[in-house]
Coordinates of C-alpha atoms in Angstrom, one line a residue:
X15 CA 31.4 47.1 80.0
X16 CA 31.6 46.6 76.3
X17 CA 29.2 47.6 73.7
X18 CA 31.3 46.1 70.8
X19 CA 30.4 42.9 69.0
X20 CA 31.9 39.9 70.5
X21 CA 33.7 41.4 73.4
X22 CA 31.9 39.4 76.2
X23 CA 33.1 37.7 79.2
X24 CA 33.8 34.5 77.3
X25 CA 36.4 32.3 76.2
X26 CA 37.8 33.2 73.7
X27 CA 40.5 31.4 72.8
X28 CA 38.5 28.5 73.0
X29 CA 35.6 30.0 70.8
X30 CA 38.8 31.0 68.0
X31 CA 39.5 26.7 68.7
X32 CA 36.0 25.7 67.9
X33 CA 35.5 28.5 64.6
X34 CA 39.0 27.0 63.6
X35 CA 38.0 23.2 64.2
X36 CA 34.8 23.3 62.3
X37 CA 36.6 25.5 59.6
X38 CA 37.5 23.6 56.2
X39 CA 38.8 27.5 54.9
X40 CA 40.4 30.0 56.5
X41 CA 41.7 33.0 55.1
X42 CA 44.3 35.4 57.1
X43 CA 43.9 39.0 56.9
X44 CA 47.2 40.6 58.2
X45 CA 48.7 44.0 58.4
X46 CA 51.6 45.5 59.8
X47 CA 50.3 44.5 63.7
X48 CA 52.2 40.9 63.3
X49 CA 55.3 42.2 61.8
X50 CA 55.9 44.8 64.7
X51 CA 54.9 42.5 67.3
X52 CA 58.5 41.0 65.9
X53 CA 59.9 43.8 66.3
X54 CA 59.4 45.3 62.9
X55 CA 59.0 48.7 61.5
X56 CA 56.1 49.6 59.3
X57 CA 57.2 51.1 55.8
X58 CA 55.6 54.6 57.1
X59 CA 57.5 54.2 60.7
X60 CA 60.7 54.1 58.5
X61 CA 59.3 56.7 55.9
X62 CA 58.5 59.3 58.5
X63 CA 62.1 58.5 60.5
X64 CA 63.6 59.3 57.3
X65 CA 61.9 62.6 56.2
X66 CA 62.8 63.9 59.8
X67 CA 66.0 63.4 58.8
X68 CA 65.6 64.8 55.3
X69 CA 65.9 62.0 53.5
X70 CA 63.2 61.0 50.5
X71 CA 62.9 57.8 48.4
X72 CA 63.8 58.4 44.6
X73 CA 67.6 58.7 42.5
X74 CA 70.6 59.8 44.1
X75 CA 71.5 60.0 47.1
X76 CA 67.8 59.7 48.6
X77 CA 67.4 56.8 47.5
X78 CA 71.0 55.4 48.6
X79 CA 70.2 56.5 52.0
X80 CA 66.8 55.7 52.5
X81 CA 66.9 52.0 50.9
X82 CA 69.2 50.7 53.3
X83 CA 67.9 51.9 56.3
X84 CA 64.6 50.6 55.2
X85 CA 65.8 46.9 54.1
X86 CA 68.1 46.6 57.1
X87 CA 65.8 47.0 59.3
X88 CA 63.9 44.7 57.6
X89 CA 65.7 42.0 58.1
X90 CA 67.1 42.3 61.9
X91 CA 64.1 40.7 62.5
X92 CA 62.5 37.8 62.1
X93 CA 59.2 35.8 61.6
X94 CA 56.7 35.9 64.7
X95 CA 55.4 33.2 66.2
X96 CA 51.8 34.3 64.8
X97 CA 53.7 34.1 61.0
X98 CA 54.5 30.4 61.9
X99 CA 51.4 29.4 63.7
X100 CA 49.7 30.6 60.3
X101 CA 52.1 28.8 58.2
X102 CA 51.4 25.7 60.3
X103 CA 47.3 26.4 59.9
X104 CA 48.0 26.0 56.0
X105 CA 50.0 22.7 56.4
X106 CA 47.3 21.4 58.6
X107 CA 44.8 22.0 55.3
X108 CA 42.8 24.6 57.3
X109 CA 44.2 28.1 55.8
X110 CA 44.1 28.3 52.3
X111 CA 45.6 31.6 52.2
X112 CA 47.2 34.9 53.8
X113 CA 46.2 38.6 52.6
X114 CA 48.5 41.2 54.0
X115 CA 49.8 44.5 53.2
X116 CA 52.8 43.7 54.4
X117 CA 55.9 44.1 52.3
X118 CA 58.6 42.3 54.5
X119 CA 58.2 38.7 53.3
X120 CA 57.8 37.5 56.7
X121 CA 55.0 35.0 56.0
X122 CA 57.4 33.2 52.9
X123 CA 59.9 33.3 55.5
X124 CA 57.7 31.2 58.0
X125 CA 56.9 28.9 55.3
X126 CA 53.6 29.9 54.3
X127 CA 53.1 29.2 50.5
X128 CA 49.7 30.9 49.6
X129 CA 50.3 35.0 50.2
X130 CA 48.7 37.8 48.9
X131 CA 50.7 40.6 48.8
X132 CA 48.5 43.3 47.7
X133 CA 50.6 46.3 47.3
X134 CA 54.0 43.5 46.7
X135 CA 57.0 43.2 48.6
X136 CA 60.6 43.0 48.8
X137 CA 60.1 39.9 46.2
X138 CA 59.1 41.9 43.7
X139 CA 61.6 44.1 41.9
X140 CA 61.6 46.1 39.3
X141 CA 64.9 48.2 37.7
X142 CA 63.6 51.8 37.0
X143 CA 65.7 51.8 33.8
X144 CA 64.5 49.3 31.5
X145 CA 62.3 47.1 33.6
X146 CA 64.0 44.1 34.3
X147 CA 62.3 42.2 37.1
X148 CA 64.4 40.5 39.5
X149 CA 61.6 38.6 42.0
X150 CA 63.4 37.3 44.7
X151 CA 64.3 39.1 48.1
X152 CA 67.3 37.5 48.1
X153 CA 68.7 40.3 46.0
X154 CA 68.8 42.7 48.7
X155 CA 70.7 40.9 51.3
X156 CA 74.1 41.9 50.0
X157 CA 76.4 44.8 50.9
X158 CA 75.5 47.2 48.4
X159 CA 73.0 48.0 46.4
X160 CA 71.6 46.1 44.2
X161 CA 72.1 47.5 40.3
X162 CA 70.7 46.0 36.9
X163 CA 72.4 42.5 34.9
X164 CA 71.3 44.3 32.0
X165 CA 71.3 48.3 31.9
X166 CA 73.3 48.9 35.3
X167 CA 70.2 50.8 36.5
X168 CA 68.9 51.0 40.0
X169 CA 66.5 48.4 40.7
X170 CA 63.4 49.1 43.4
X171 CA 61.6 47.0 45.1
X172 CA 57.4 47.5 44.4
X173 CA 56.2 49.4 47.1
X174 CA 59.1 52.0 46.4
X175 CA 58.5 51.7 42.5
X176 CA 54.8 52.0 42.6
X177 CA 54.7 54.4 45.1
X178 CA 52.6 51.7 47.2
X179 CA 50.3 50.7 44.7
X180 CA 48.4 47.7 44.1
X181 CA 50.2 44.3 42.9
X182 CA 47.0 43.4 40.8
X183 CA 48.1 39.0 40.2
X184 CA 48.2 39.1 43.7
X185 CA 45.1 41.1 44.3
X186 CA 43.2 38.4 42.0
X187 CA 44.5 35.7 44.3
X188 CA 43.0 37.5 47.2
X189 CA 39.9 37.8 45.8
X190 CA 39.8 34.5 44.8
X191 CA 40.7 33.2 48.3
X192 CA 38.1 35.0 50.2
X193 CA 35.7 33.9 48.3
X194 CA 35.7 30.9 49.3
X195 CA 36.4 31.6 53.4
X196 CA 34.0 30.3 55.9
X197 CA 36.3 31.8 58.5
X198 CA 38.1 35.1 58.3
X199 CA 41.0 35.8 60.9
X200 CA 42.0 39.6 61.0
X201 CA 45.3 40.1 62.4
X202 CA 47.3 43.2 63.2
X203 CA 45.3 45.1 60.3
X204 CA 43.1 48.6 60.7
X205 CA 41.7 48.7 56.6
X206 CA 39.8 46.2 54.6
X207 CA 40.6 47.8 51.5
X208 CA 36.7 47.4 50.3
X209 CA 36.4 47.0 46.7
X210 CA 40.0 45.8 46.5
X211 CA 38.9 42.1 48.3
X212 CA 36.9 42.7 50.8
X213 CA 33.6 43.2 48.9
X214 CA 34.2 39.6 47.4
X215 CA 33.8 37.9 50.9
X216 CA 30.4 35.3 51.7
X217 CA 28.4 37.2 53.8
X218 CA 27.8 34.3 55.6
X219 CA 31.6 34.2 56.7
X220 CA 32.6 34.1 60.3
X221 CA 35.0 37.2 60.9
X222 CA 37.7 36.9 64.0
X223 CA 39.7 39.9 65.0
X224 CA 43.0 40.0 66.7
X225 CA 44.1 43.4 67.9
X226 CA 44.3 45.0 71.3
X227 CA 43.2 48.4 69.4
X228 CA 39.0 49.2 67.8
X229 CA 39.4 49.1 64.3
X230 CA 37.0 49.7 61.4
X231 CA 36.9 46.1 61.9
X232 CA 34.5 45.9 65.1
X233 CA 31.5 46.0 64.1
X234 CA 31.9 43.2 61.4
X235 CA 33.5 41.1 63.7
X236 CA 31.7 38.1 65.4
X237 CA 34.7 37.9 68.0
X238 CA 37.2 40.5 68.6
X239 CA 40.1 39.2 70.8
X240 CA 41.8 42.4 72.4
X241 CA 45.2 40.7 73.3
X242 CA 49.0 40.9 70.5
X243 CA 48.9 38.5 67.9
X244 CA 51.9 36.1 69.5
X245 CA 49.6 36.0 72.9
X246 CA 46.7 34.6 71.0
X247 CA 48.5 32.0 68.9
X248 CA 50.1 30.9 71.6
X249 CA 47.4 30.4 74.0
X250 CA 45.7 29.0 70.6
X251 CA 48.4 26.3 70.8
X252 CA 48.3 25.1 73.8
X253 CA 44.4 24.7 73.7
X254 CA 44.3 22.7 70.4
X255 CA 47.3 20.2 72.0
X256 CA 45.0 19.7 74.8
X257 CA 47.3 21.0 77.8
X258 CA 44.5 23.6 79.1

């Protein structure tokens, strides 16, 4: 038996239907838990796999080893069905927006419009010469790596460049976003990053987890669904259609 909030014998998928019917905005919390059900890497999977084989980020040949490895495996994979059933929340006029650590674009690539990407991504580069942004992952699939129009210099995506620090236009939006939640869906996340948004929440907000591990997130949590990310949204489907 369970002693953590909203871990009853109920059903909930069909409790996550109702919160999401009578929700007129939802805001997605999501951390690396989405990405790897895709089967993605999280940047300190590929960070650690890296240092064991003596490889740092930074100039030289560091950084022309460990870039690759890190991009390419960033792109073998694709979108998750949770990253599309999201995207298709925010068409429906439900989800007004997506805050996620993440770094590896995979909500844009689902065709989600409003992200957050706190601590930026792959879309936001920066040359480590003179500055030059080039904002666009597009850049990085290519053979080789990519080098300043301007100066010639190695350009960096954020999280490399900042040494994972915070991208603060898209920390604004967050806080904006959740701010106005009546529903808050936690997906594949352990943190809530306090002060950074999760301070600015309504109190009054209903909070919905989606992780098969405890996070700091229990407690908070008026349902905690123990079950993958894809599982959930596609049980959530089919209830919403009508064929269970």
């Amino acid at each position: 038996m369970s002693f953590f909030k909203g871990e009853r014998n109920v059903d909930q998928i069909g409790q996550l239907a109702d919160y999401i019917d009578h929700s007129s905005s939802i805001v997605a919390i999501t951390g690396a838990g989405i990405s790897v059900a895709g089967g993605g890497m999280t940047y300190w999977q590929m960070a650690r796999s890296n240092r064991r084989a003596g490889v740092t980020p930074g100039s030289g040949d560091g950084y022309s080893s460990f870039l690759p490895t890190y991009l390419n495996n960033m792109f073998s994979y694709q979108p998750s069905f949770a990253h599309y059933a999201l995207a298709d929340l925010e068409n429906e006029g439900k989800l007004i927006g997506i805050i996620t650590t993440n770094v590896d674009c995979m909500h844009t690539l689902a065709g989600s419009k409003n992200v957050a990407e706190i601590q930026g991504s792959v879309q936001v580069n920066c040359c480590a010469n003179c500055g030059r942004h080039y904002d666009s992952y597009k850049i990085w699939k290519q053979e080789k790596l990519p080098l300043c129009e301007s100066c010639g210099g190695e350009i960096l995506p954020w999280p490399l460049y900042s040494h994972i620090g915070l991208w603060d236009e898209d920390v604004r939006k967050a806080r904006s976003w959740i701010a106005k939640a009546d529903l808050i869906l936690v997906i594949g996340t352990q943190g809530n990053y306090g002060g950074v948004y999760w301070d600015y929440r309504q109190r009054d907000a209903v909070i919905v987890q989606i992780n098969p591990g405890h996070t700091g997130f229990d407690h908070a949590a008026a349902l905690n669904i123990r079950e993958g990310s894809d599982e959930v949204f596609k049980k959530l489907k089919e209830r919403r259609s009508g064929n269970v």
